[in-house]
XYZ file of C-alpha atoms in Angstrom:
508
model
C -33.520 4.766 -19.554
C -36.766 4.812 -21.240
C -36.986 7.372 -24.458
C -39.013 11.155 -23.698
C -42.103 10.705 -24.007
C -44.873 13.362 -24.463
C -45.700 13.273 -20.482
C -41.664 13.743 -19.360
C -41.770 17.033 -21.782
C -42.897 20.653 -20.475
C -46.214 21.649 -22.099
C -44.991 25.013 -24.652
C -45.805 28.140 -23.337
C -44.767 31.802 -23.266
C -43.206 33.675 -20.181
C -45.192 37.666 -20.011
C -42.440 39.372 -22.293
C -43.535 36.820 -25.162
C -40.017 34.742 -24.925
C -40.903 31.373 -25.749
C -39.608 28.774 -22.954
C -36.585 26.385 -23.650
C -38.389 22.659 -24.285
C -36.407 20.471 -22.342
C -36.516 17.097 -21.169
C -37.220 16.699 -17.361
C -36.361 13.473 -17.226
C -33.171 13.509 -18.544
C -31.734 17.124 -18.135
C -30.634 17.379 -21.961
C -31.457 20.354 -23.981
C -34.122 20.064 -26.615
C -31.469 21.642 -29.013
C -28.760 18.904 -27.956
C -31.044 16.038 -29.431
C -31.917 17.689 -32.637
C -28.347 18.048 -33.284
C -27.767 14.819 -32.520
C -30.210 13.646 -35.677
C -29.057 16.554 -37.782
C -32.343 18.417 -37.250
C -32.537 21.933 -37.687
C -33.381 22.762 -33.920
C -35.622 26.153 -35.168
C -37.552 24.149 -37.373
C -38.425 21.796 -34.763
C -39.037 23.856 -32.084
C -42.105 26.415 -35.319
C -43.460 22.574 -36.003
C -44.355 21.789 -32.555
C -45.556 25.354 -31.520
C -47.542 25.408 -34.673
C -49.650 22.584 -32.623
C -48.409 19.894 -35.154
C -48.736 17.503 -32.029
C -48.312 17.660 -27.994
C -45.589 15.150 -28.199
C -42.855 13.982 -29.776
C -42.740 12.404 -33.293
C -42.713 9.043 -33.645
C -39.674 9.310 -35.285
C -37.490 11.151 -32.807
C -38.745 9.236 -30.111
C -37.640 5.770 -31.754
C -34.600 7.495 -33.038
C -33.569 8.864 -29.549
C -34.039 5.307 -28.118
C -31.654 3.794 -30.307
C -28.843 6.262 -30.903
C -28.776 8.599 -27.861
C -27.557 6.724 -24.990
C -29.443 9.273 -22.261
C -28.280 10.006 -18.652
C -25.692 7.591 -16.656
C -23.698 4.967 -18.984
C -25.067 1.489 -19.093
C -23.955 -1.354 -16.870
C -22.334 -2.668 -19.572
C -20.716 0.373 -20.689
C -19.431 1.105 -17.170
C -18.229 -2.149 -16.271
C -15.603 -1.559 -19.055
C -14.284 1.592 -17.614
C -11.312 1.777 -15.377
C -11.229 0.842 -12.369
C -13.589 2.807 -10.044
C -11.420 5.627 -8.357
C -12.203 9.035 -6.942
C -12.370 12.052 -8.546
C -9.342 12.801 -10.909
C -6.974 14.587 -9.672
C -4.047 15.018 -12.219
C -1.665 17.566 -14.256
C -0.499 17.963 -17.948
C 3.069 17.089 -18.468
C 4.577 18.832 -21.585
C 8.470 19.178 -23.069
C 7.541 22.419 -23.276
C 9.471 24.283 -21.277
C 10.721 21.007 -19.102
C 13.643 18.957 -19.695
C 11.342 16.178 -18.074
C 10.611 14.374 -21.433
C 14.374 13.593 -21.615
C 15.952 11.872 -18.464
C 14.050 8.574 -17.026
C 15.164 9.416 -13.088
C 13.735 12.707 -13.155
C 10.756 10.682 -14.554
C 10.210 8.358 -11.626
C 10.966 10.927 -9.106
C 8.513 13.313 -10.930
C 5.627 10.509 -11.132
C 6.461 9.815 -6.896
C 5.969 13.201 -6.515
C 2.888 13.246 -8.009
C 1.427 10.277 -6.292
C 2.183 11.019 -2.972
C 0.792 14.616 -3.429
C -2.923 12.948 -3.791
C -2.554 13.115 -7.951
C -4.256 10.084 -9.686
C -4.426 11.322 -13.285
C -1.657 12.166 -15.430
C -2.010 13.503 -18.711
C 1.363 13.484 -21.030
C 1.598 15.558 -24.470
C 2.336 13.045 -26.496
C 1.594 14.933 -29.912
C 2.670 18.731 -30.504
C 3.952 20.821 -33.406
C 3.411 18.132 -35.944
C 6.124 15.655 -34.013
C 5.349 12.676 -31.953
C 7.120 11.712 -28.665
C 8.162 7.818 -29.697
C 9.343 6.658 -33.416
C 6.063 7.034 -35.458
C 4.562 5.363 -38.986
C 2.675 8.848 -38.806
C 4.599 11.764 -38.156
C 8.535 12.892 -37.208
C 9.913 11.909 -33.639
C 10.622 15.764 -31.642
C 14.020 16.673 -32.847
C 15.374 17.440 -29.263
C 14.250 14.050 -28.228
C 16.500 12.772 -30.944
C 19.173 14.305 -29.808
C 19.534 14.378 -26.011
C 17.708 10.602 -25.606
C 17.633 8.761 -29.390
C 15.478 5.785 -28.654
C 14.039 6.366 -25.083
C 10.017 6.285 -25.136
C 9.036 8.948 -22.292
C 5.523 8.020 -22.730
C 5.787 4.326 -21.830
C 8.289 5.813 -19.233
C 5.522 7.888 -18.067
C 3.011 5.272 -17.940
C 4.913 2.277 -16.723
C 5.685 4.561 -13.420
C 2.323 5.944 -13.171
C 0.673 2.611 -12.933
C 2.950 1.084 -10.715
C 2.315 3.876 -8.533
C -1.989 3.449 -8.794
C -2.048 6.486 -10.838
C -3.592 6.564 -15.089
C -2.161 7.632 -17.764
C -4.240 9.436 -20.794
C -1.831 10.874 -23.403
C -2.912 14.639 -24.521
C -2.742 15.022 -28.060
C -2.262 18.823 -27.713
C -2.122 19.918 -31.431
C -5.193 17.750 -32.660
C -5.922 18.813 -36.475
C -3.987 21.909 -36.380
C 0.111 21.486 -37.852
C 2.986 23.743 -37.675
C 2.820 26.027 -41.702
C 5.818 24.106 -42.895
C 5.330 20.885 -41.625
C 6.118 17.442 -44.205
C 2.617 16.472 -44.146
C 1.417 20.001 -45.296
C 4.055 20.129 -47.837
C 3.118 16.568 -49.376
C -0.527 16.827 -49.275
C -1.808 20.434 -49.703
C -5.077 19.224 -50.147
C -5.512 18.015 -46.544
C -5.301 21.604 -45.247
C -8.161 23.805 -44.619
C -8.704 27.760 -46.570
C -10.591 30.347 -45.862
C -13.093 31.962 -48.629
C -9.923 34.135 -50.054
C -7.908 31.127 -50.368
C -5.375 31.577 -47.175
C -4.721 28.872 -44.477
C -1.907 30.329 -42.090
C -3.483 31.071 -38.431
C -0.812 33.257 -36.075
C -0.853 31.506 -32.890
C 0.644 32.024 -29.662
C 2.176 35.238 -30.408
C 3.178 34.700 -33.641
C 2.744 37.405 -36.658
C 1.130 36.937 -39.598
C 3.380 39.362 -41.558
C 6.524 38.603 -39.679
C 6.639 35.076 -38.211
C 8.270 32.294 -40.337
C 6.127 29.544 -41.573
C 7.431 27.406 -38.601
C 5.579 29.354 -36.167
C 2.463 30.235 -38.033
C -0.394 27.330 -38.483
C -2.626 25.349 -40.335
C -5.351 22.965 -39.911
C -5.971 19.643 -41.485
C -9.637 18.711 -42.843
C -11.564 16.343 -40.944
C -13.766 15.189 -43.391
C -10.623 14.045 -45.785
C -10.408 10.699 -45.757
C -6.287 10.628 -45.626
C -6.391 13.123 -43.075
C -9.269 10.442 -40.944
C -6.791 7.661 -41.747
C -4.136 9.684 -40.582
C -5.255 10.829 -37.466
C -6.933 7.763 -35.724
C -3.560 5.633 -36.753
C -1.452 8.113 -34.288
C -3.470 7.770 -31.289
C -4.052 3.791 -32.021
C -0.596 3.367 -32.205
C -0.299 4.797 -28.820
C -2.493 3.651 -27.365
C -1.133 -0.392 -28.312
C 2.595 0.488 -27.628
C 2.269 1.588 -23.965
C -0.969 0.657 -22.699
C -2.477 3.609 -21.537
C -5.973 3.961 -20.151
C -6.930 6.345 -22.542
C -6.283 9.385 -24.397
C -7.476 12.868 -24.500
C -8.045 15.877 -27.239
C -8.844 19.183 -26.617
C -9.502 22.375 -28.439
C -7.448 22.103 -31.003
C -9.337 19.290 -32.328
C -11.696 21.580 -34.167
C -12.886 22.845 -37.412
C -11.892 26.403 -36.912
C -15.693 28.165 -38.098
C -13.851 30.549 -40.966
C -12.748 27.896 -42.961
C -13.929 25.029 -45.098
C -13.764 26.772 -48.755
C -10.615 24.391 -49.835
C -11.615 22.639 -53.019
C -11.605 19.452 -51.069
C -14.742 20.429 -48.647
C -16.737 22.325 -51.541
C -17.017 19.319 -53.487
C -18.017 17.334 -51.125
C -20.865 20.038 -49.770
C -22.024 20.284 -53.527
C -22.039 16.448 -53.773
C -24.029 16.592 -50.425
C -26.259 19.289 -50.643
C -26.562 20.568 -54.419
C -25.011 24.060 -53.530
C -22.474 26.067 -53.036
C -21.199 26.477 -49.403
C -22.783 30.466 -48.223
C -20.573 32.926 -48.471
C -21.346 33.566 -44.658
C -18.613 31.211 -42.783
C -21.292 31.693 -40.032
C -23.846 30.670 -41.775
C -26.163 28.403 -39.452
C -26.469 25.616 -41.717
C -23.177 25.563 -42.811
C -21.642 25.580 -39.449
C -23.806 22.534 -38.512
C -22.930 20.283 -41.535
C -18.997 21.271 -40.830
C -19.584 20.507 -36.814
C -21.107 16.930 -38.135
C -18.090 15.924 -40.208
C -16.205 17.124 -36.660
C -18.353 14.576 -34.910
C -18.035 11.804 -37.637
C -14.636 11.976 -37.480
C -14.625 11.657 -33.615
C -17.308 8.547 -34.100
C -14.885 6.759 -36.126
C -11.698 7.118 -33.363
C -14.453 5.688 -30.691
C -14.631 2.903 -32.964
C -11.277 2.225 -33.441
C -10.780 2.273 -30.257
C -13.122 0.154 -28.867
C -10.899 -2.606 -31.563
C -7.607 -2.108 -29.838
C -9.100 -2.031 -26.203
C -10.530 -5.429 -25.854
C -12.321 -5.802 -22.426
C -11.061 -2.931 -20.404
C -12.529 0.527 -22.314
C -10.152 3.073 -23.442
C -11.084 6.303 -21.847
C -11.570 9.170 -24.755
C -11.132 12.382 -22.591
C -11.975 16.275 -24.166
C -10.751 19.541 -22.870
C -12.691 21.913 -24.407
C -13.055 25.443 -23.702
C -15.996 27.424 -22.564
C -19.167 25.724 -24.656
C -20.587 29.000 -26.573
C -17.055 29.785 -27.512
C -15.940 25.990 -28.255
C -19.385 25.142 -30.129
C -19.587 28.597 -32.154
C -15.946 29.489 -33.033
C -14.515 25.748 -33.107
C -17.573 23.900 -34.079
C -17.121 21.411 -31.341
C -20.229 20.167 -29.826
C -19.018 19.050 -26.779
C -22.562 18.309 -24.929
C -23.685 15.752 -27.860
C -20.916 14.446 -27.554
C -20.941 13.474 -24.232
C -24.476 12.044 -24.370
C -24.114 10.281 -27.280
C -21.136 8.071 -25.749
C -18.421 9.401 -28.059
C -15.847 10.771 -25.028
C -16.173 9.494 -21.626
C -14.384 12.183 -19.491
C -14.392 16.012 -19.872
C -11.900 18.497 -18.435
C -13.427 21.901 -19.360
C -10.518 24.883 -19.326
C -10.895 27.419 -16.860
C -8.061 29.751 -16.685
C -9.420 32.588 -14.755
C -7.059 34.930 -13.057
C -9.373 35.951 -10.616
C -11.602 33.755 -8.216
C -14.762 35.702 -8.980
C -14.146 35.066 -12.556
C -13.259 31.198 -11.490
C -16.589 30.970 -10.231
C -18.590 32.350 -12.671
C -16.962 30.216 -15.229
C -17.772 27.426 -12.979
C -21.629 27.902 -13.245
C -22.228 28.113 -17.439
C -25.108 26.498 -18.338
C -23.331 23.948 -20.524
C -21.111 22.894 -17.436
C -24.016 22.594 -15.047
C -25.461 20.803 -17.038
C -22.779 18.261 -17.186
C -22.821 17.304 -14.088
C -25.790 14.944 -14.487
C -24.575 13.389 -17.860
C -23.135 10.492 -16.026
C -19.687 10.855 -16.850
C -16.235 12.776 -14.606
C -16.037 16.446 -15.188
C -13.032 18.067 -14.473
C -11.731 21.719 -14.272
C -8.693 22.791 -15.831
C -6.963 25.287 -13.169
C -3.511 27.100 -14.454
C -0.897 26.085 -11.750
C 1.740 28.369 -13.240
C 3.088 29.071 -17.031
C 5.696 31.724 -18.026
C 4.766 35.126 -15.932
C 1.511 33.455 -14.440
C 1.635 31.656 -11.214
C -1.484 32.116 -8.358
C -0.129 32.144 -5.099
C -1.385 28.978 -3.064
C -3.764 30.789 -1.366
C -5.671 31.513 -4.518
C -5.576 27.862 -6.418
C -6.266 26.634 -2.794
C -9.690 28.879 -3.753
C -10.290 27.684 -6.962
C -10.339 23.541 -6.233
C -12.423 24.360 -3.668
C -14.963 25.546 -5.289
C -14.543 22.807 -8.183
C -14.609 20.478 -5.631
C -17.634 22.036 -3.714
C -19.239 21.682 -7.038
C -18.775 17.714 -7.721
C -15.901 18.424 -9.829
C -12.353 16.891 -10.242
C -9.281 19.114 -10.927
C -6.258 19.208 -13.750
C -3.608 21.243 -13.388
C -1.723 23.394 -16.380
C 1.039 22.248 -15.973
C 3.636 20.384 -13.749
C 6.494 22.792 -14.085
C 3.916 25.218 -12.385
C 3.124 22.889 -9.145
C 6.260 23.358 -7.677
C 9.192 23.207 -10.513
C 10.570 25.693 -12.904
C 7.445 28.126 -12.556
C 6.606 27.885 -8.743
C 7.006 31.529 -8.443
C 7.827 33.613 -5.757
C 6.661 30.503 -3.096
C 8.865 28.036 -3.920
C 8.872 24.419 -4.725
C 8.862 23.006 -1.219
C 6.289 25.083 0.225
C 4.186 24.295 -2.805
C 4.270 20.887 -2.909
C 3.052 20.845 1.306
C 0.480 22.292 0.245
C -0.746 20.872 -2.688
C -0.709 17.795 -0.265
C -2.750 19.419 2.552
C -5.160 20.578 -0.483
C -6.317 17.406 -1.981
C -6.192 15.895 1.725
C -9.373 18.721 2.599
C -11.326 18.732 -0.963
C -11.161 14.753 -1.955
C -9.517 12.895 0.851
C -6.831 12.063 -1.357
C -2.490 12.126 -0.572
C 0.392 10.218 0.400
C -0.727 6.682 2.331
C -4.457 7.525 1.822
C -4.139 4.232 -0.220
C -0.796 3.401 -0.956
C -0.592 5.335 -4.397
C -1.751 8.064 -5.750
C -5.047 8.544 -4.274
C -7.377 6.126 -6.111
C -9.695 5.005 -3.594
C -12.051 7.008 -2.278
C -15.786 7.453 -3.428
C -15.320 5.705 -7.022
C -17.259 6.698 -10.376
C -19.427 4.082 -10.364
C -20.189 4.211 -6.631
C -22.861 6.241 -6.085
C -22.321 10.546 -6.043
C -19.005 11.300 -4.104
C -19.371 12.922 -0.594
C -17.054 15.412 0.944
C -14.744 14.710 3.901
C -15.666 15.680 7.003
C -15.330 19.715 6.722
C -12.050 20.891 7.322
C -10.318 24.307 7.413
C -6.949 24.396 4.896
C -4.886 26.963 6.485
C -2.201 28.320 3.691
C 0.594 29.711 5.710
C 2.549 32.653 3.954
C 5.233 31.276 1.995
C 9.032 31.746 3.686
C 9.860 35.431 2.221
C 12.640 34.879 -0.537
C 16.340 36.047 -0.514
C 16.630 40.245 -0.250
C 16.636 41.731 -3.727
C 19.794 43.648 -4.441
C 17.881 46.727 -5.404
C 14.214 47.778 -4.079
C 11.175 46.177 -5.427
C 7.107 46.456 -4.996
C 5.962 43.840 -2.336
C 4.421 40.825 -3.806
C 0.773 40.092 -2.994
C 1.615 36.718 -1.844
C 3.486 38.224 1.040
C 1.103 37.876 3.581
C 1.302 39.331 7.154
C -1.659 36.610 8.590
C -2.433 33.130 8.061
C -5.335 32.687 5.640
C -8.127 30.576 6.532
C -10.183 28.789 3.543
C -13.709 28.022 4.212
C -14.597 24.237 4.634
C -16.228 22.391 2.153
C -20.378 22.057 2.757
């Protein structure tokens, strides 16, 4: 696709209140503020030097630059023809250890992964890195201790993936803990300098419940510098070595591979600003330039894994998949800029968190600008829908809500996680009654389940097809669930009791 030129850009002009209007490129759909970032161009400046009538059009400069580094709306021929195998819209679920005993017995494995496939799944996404331990024997990192001791030598990944593809399904390993590593982990112990401070010198981050004051180091954490070379080295070498040992089709981060915004005053990172800039990094961890320079060594870093991956996937692309959350939140808090980063090429699938309780929220979620906007950047956009974790599980009836409206929307759908389908966190409905209608689900929103084409629902209006089109509409009626056992003493009625069938809308 041809560069903007000065005729595919909207002439500058003010709406009545004296807001000046978004530039944006018509041709293309990309924000004006995406491309600037992309060339480390302060976006403000920009946008006074062409109001100031410096020219109608774009500089020379950008537009030559855009041409040759900003690979603009759907990938290249080339590109795509490297991609996996054109399938339908993903349709897959997280698999964690955590809390599953899944990771350690091979039969409940391959009855897991048959599960899956016949249930219209096509996308599986295994942790494969978490709380500073790896799930195979590492050059990197420790092996997880319980691995170790309940199955000393088994690989559940290549497990995982072996099954998967025999079954039609991919396999992109999750790398759940990205930069960030549990407080008293060997790596933080042997290279202090790796880790990330804030202005007053601390590094510990209370996550997941844990307390700053109270918590042990084991459950408090820290995050490694990006723009360290030994940290770099480190990273890329744990999902390379992955990625050669079981032949996956590619692997995915998400928001923990960030530069959390309040820190980057380590001696490590203020050296190399002064060596950079001349100055001191501001006082202000929110300072505008300062956030930008840290969210480029970010995007460096994830520049150099698409390299090294494109030398350890030969013909056949390795798919680099992000699940972000929200983009104000993600770009301002964890200095990820996930919408240059899909159109400059660096990750080729997004699955954008969206953990709503409530279906109104859902859809407003659903229709940020960032995410609409994503939809005509050429690559698969999923939603990530919670299935059911801990206390949390939506009734069928709801989720049955949500993926229609992802789906309605051109979207795929991931599921947190697979003890929430219909295993140890089913809730109330139960795990048979569940998986029906997880079945019936995918059947109405993507035309995907058991014998649709002899795996795990593949087929069926591929990425590289043309847009995908809806089955013919359809009506998913969720049942109520069979009412469980008779509680011993009195409780409130559950709102997924339900006296009347419910009756989904069809898809437009």
């Amino acid at each position: 696709m041809a560069s903007p030129s000065h005729s595919s850009v909207a002439p500058h002009r003010r709406r009545r209140g004296g807001r000046p209007i978004r530039w944006r490129s018509r041709r293309a759909g990309v924000g004006w503020s995406a491309l600037a970032r992309w060339l480390g161009v302060d976006p403000l400046a920009c946008r006074r030097e062409l109001h100031a009538g410096w020219k109608r059009r774009l500089p020379v400069w950008l537009t030559l630059a855009l041409t040759t580094a900003l690979p603009l709306g759907a990938p290249s021929a080339a590109l795509a023809a490297k991609l996996p195998e054109a399938m339908g819209r993903r349709v897959g679920v997280w698999l964690t250890n955590s809390p599953s005993p899944l990771y350690y017995d091979p039969d409940r494995i391959e009855s897991a992964v048959r599960e899956l496939a016949s249930s219209g799944f096509n996308t599986l996404y295994p942790n494969v890195w978490s709380r500073g331990a790896t799930f195979h024997t590492s050059q990197y990192a420790p092996t997880e201790p319980e691995l170790l001791r309940r199955a000393s030598g088994f690989d559940p990944i290549c497990r995982i993936t072996r099954s998967a593809q025999r079954n039609n399904m991919q396999v992109i390993p999750w790398f759940e803990y990205g930069l960030m590593e549990p407080a008293d982990a060997e790596v933080v112990r042997q290279h202090p300098d790796w880790v990330l401070q804030r202005s007053d010198g601390s590094s510990l981050y209370a996550m997941h419940g844990a307390d700053l004051k109270t918590s042990p180091l084991r459950d408090l954490r820290v995050w490694l510098n990006p723009a360290h070379p030994g940290v770099r080295q480190r990273f890329i070498g744990l999902i390379r070595e992955i990625v050669q040992r079981c032949g996956v089709d590619g692997i995915q981060l998400d928001d923990h591979f960030a530069w959390p915004v309040e820190l980057g005053y380590d001696p490590t990172t203020v050296a190399l600003y002064r060596q950079e800039t001349g100055n001191d990094p501001p006082a202000a961890y929110d300072d505008r330039f300062w956030m930008r320079w840290r969210r480029q060594k970010l995007t460096a870093l994830l520049r150099e894994l698409r390299a090294a991956m494109e030398q350890v996937s030969g013909p056949r692309r390795t798919v680099i998949s992000l699940s972000p959350g929200p983009f104000r939140f993600a770009y301002n808090q964890w200095l990820q800029d996930w919408e240059l980063w899909a159109l400059g090429g660096l990750i080729d699938d997004l699955v954008v968190q969206n953990y709503a309780y409530s279906v109104k929220g859902f859809a407003r979620d659903l229709d940020q600008p960032a995410l609409v906007k994503a939809r005509g950047w050429g690559i698969p956009v999923e939603i990530g829908v919670l299935a059911g974790f801990g206390g949390r599980t939506p009734d069928m009836a709801i989720l049955a809500e949500k993926v229609q409206l992802a789906a309605a929307r051109g979207h795929g759908i991931i599921y947190f996680y697979w003890e929430g389908l219909w295993g140890q966190h089913a809730g109330p409905e139960g795990a048979s009654f569940r998986r029906q209608m997880f079945q019936q689900l995918h059947q109405v929103a993507f035309g995907a389940g058991s014998g649709s084409d002899g795996g795990g629902g593949l087929g069926g209006g591929g990425l590289s097809g043309g847009a995908w089109r809806p089955p013919p509409p359809s009506r998913l009626r969720v049942p109520p669930a069979p009412p469980p056992p008779l509680p011993s003493t009195p409780s409130r009625p559950s709102p997924w009791m339900r006296e009347q069938p419910v009756f989904l809308p069809p898809l437009p």
